[in-house]
Amino acid sequence: LNITAGLSIMDSEYEGFTAFPASVPSATGGVTGAGGNVSNVVSVVGGDLVRAPKLTANMSATYTIPMQDFGLNGSLAMTGMWYYNDGYCFESACRVQQDSYNVVNATLSYTTADEHWKVTAWTNNLFDEEYTNAALQINTGDLSRNARPIHGGVRVEYSF
């Protein structure tokens, strides 16, 4: 059994950024007349740095079973990985934010006794957590792209 863990605590903020060019919602219909954003200069003093969460944590555990105990060759390894992010701002004015989220990934690997072959089944975002991994503020509005939903595959490796 192998267990690893990590923790990051960060206190980051702008101290003297009083003239930040930001996209803000238009009160008059924006460039197209149908809403959207306009450029404006704002103070971001005291605001969080872009994509700088105050807290992140991760943990993984791998349990390896020697298959010789079952009359077979090689080993079987099961790994679970967890990641937590308490959220962050996508732009300096912190108008568009990502809330906290958790992601769990998992793998199951079989390695031959001579360690030449390894077959791994894997899945990422096991519990289908919805979170945004990219956001952009432009004249016509705010755009965002969600992270990939649950997905996985099989990987075959040969070492020589």
GROMACS .gro file of C-alpha atoms in nm:
model
  160
    1LEU     CA    1   0.000   0.000   0.000
    2ASN     CA    2   0.142   0.337  -0.101
    3ILE     CA    3  -0.036   0.657   0.010
    4THR     CA    4   0.062   1.011  -0.089
    5ALA     CA    5  -0.098   1.343  -0.005
    6GLY     CA    6  -0.042   1.710  -0.073
    7LEU     CA    7  -0.179   2.039   0.052
    8SER     CA    8  -0.133   2.393  -0.079
    9ILE     CA    9  -0.241   2.703   0.110
   10MET     CA   10  -0.192   3.031  -0.072
   11ASP     CA   11  -0.263   3.390   0.023
   12SER     CA   12  -0.232   3.596  -0.293
   13GLU     CA   13  -0.384   3.931  -0.372
   14TYR     CA   14  -0.322   4.241  -0.578
   15GLU     CA   15  -0.173   4.525  -0.377
   16GLY     CA   16  -0.130   4.816  -0.619
   17PHE     CA   17  -0.326   4.735  -0.933
   18THR     CA   18  -0.565   5.032  -0.942
   19ALA     CA   19  -0.610   5.064  -1.320
   20PHE     CA   20  -0.697   4.720  -1.452
   21PRO     CA   21  -0.861   4.708  -1.799
   22ALA     CA   22  -1.159   4.479  -1.738
   23SER     CA   23  -1.461   4.359  -1.931
   24VAL     CA   24  -1.774   4.452  -1.738
   25PRO     CA   25  -2.141   4.393  -1.823
   26SER     CA   26  -2.281   4.672  -2.036
   27ALA     CA   27  -2.563   4.881  -1.893
   28THR     CA   28  -2.658   5.008  -2.240
   29GLY     CA   29  -2.653   4.696  -2.454
   30GLY     CA   30  -2.282   4.663  -2.526
   31VAL     CA   31  -2.117   4.679  -2.865
   32THR     CA   32  -2.396   4.489  -3.042
   33GLY     CA   33  -2.685   4.657  -2.863
   34ALA     CA   34  -2.796   4.315  -2.737
   35GLY     CA   35  -2.608   4.299  -2.408
   36GLY     CA   36  -2.254   4.185  -2.359
   37ASN     CA   37  -1.951   4.351  -2.209
   38VAL     CA   38  -1.764   4.677  -2.247
   39SER     CA   39  -1.409   4.763  -2.148
   40ASN     CA   40  -1.367   4.964  -1.834
   41VAL     CA   41  -1.084   5.047  -1.595
   42VAL     CA   42  -1.133   4.914  -1.244
   43SER     CA   43  -0.927   4.872  -0.927
   44VAL     CA   44  -0.846   4.514  -0.832
   45VAL     CA   45  -0.657   4.603  -0.513
   46GLY     CA   46  -0.726   4.338  -0.249
   47GLY     CA   47  -0.860   4.093  -0.509
   48ASP     CA   48  -0.725   3.742  -0.561
   49LEU     CA   49  -0.474   3.663  -0.832
   50VAL     CA   50  -0.610   3.488  -1.141
   51ARG     CA   51  -0.651   3.110  -1.105
   52ALA     CA   52  -0.492   3.115  -0.759
   53PRO     CA   53  -0.705   2.907  -0.522
   54LYS     CA   54  -0.653   2.966  -0.152
   55LEU     CA   55  -0.658   2.590  -0.087
   56THR     CA   56  -0.592   2.278  -0.290
   57ALA     CA   57  -0.548   1.924  -0.163
   58ASN     CA   58  -0.479   1.588  -0.319
   59MET     CA   59  -0.442   1.230  -0.210
   60SER     CA   60  -0.371   0.905  -0.385
   61ALA     CA   61  -0.352   0.547  -0.272
   62THR     CA   62  -0.214   0.250  -0.466
   63TYR     CA   63  -0.266  -0.104  -0.347
   64THR     CA   64  -0.052  -0.364  -0.525
   65ILE     CA   65  -0.136  -0.734  -0.509
   66PRO     CA   66   0.131  -0.988  -0.609
   67MET     CA   67  -0.056  -1.233  -0.829
   68GLN     CA   68   0.180  -1.517  -0.731
   69ASP     CA   69  -0.034  -1.550  -0.419
   70PHE     CA   70  -0.312  -1.667  -0.653
   71GLY     CA   71  -0.097  -1.898  -0.865
   72LEU     CA   72  -0.054  -1.638  -1.143
   73ASN     CA   73   0.240  -1.429  -1.264
   74GLY     CA   74   0.272  -1.053  -1.236
   75SER     CA   75   0.097  -0.800  -1.015
   76LEU     CA   76  -0.229  -0.609  -1.001
   77ALA     CA   77  -0.232  -0.247  -0.883
   78MET     CA   78  -0.541  -0.041  -0.797
   79THR     CA   79  -0.503   0.335  -0.762
   80GLY     CA   80  -0.750   0.601  -0.653
   81MET     CA   81  -0.668   0.972  -0.679
   82TRP     CA   82  -0.863   1.265  -0.530
   83TYR     CA   83  -0.812   1.638  -0.596
   84TYR     CA   84  -0.987   1.930  -0.423
   85ASN     CA   85  -0.979   2.295  -0.530
   86ASP     CA   86  -1.162   2.560  -0.325
   87GLY     CA   87  -1.222   2.785  -0.627
   88TYR     CA   88  -1.063   3.082  -0.798
   89CYS     CA   89  -1.116   3.384  -1.023
   90PHE     CA   90  -1.082   3.359  -1.401
   91GLU     CA   91  -0.987   3.724  -1.445
   92SER     CA   92  -0.837   3.996  -1.227
   93ALA     CA   93  -1.164   4.176  -1.152
   94CYS     CA   94  -1.294   3.841  -1.019
   95ARG     CA   95  -1.631   3.886  -1.183
   96VAL     CA   96  -1.623   3.533  -1.327
   97GLN     CA   97  -1.539   3.268  -1.067
   98GLN     CA   98  -1.507   2.892  -1.032
   99ASP     CA   99  -1.662   2.747  -0.716
  100SER     CA  100  -1.493   2.469  -0.519
  101TYR     CA  101  -1.485   2.123  -0.675
  102ASN     CA  102  -1.357   1.766  -0.624
  103VAL     CA  103  -1.225   1.530  -0.891
  104VAL     CA  104  -1.162   1.157  -0.848
  105ASN     CA  105  -0.960   0.945  -1.092
  106ALA     CA  106  -0.892   0.571  -1.080
  107THR     CA  107  -0.672   0.311  -1.248
  108LEU     CA  108  -0.644  -0.068  -1.248
  109SER     CA  109  -0.314  -0.207  -1.384
  110TYR     CA  110  -0.178  -0.552  -1.451
  111THR     CA  111   0.200  -0.585  -1.489
  112THR     CA  112   0.365  -0.908  -1.606
  113ALA     CA  113   0.623  -1.077  -1.381
  114ASP     CA  114   0.911  -0.974  -1.611
  115GLU     CA  115   0.774  -0.616  -1.603
  116HIS     CA  116   0.784  -0.589  -1.983
  117TRP     CA  117   0.408  -0.556  -2.029
  118LYS     CA  118   0.160  -0.339  -1.844
  119VAL     CA  119  -0.210  -0.302  -1.921
  120THR     CA  120  -0.400  -0.021  -1.749
  121ALA     CA  121  -0.770   0.060  -1.746
  122TRP     CA  122  -0.825   0.420  -1.633
  123THR     CA  123  -1.102   0.667  -1.573
  124ASN     CA  124  -1.085   1.040  -1.504
  125ASN     CA  125  -1.353   1.249  -1.334
  126LEU     CA  126  -1.510   0.930  -1.201
  127PHE     CA  127  -1.806   1.103  -1.035
  128ASP     CA  128  -1.870   1.333  -1.334
  129GLU     CA  129  -1.796   1.657  -1.143
  130GLU     CA  130  -1.905   1.963  -1.340
  131TYR     CA  131  -1.662   2.254  -1.323
  132THR     CA  132  -1.532   2.518  -1.560
  133ASN     CA  133  -1.171   2.497  -1.670
  134ALA     CA  134  -1.163   2.799  -1.904
  135ALA     CA  135  -1.348   3.130  -1.920
  136LEU     CA  136  -1.315   3.435  -2.143
  137GLN     CA  137  -1.478   3.776  -2.127
  138ILE     CA  138  -1.529   3.945  -2.465
  139ASN     CA  139  -1.749   4.223  -2.605
  140THR     CA  140  -2.039   3.992  -2.688
  141GLY     CA  141  -2.046   3.829  -2.344
  142ASP     CA  142  -1.881   3.577  -2.118
  143LEU     CA  143  -1.771   3.243  -2.261
  144SER     CA  144  -1.674   2.933  -2.068
  145ARG     CA  145  -1.575   2.573  -2.130
  146ASN     CA  146  -1.644   2.295  -1.883
  147ALA     CA  147  -1.389   2.030  -1.797
  148ARG     CA  148  -1.434   1.690  -1.957
  149PRO     CA  149  -1.705   1.475  -1.801
  150ILE     CA  150  -1.626   1.118  -1.692
  151HIS     CA  151  -1.400   0.953  -1.948
  152GLY     CA  152  -1.156   0.666  -1.958
  153GLY     CA  153  -0.969   0.416  -2.164
  154VAL     CA  154  -0.717   0.138  -2.177
  155ARG     CA  155  -0.342   0.183  -2.215
  156VAL     CA  156  -0.095  -0.091  -2.311
  157GLU     CA  157   0.275  -0.039  -2.243
  158TYR     CA  158   0.584  -0.239  -2.331
  159SER     CA  159   0.921  -0.173  -2.164
  160PHE     CA  160   1.245  -0.314  -2.299
   0.00000   0.00000   0.00000
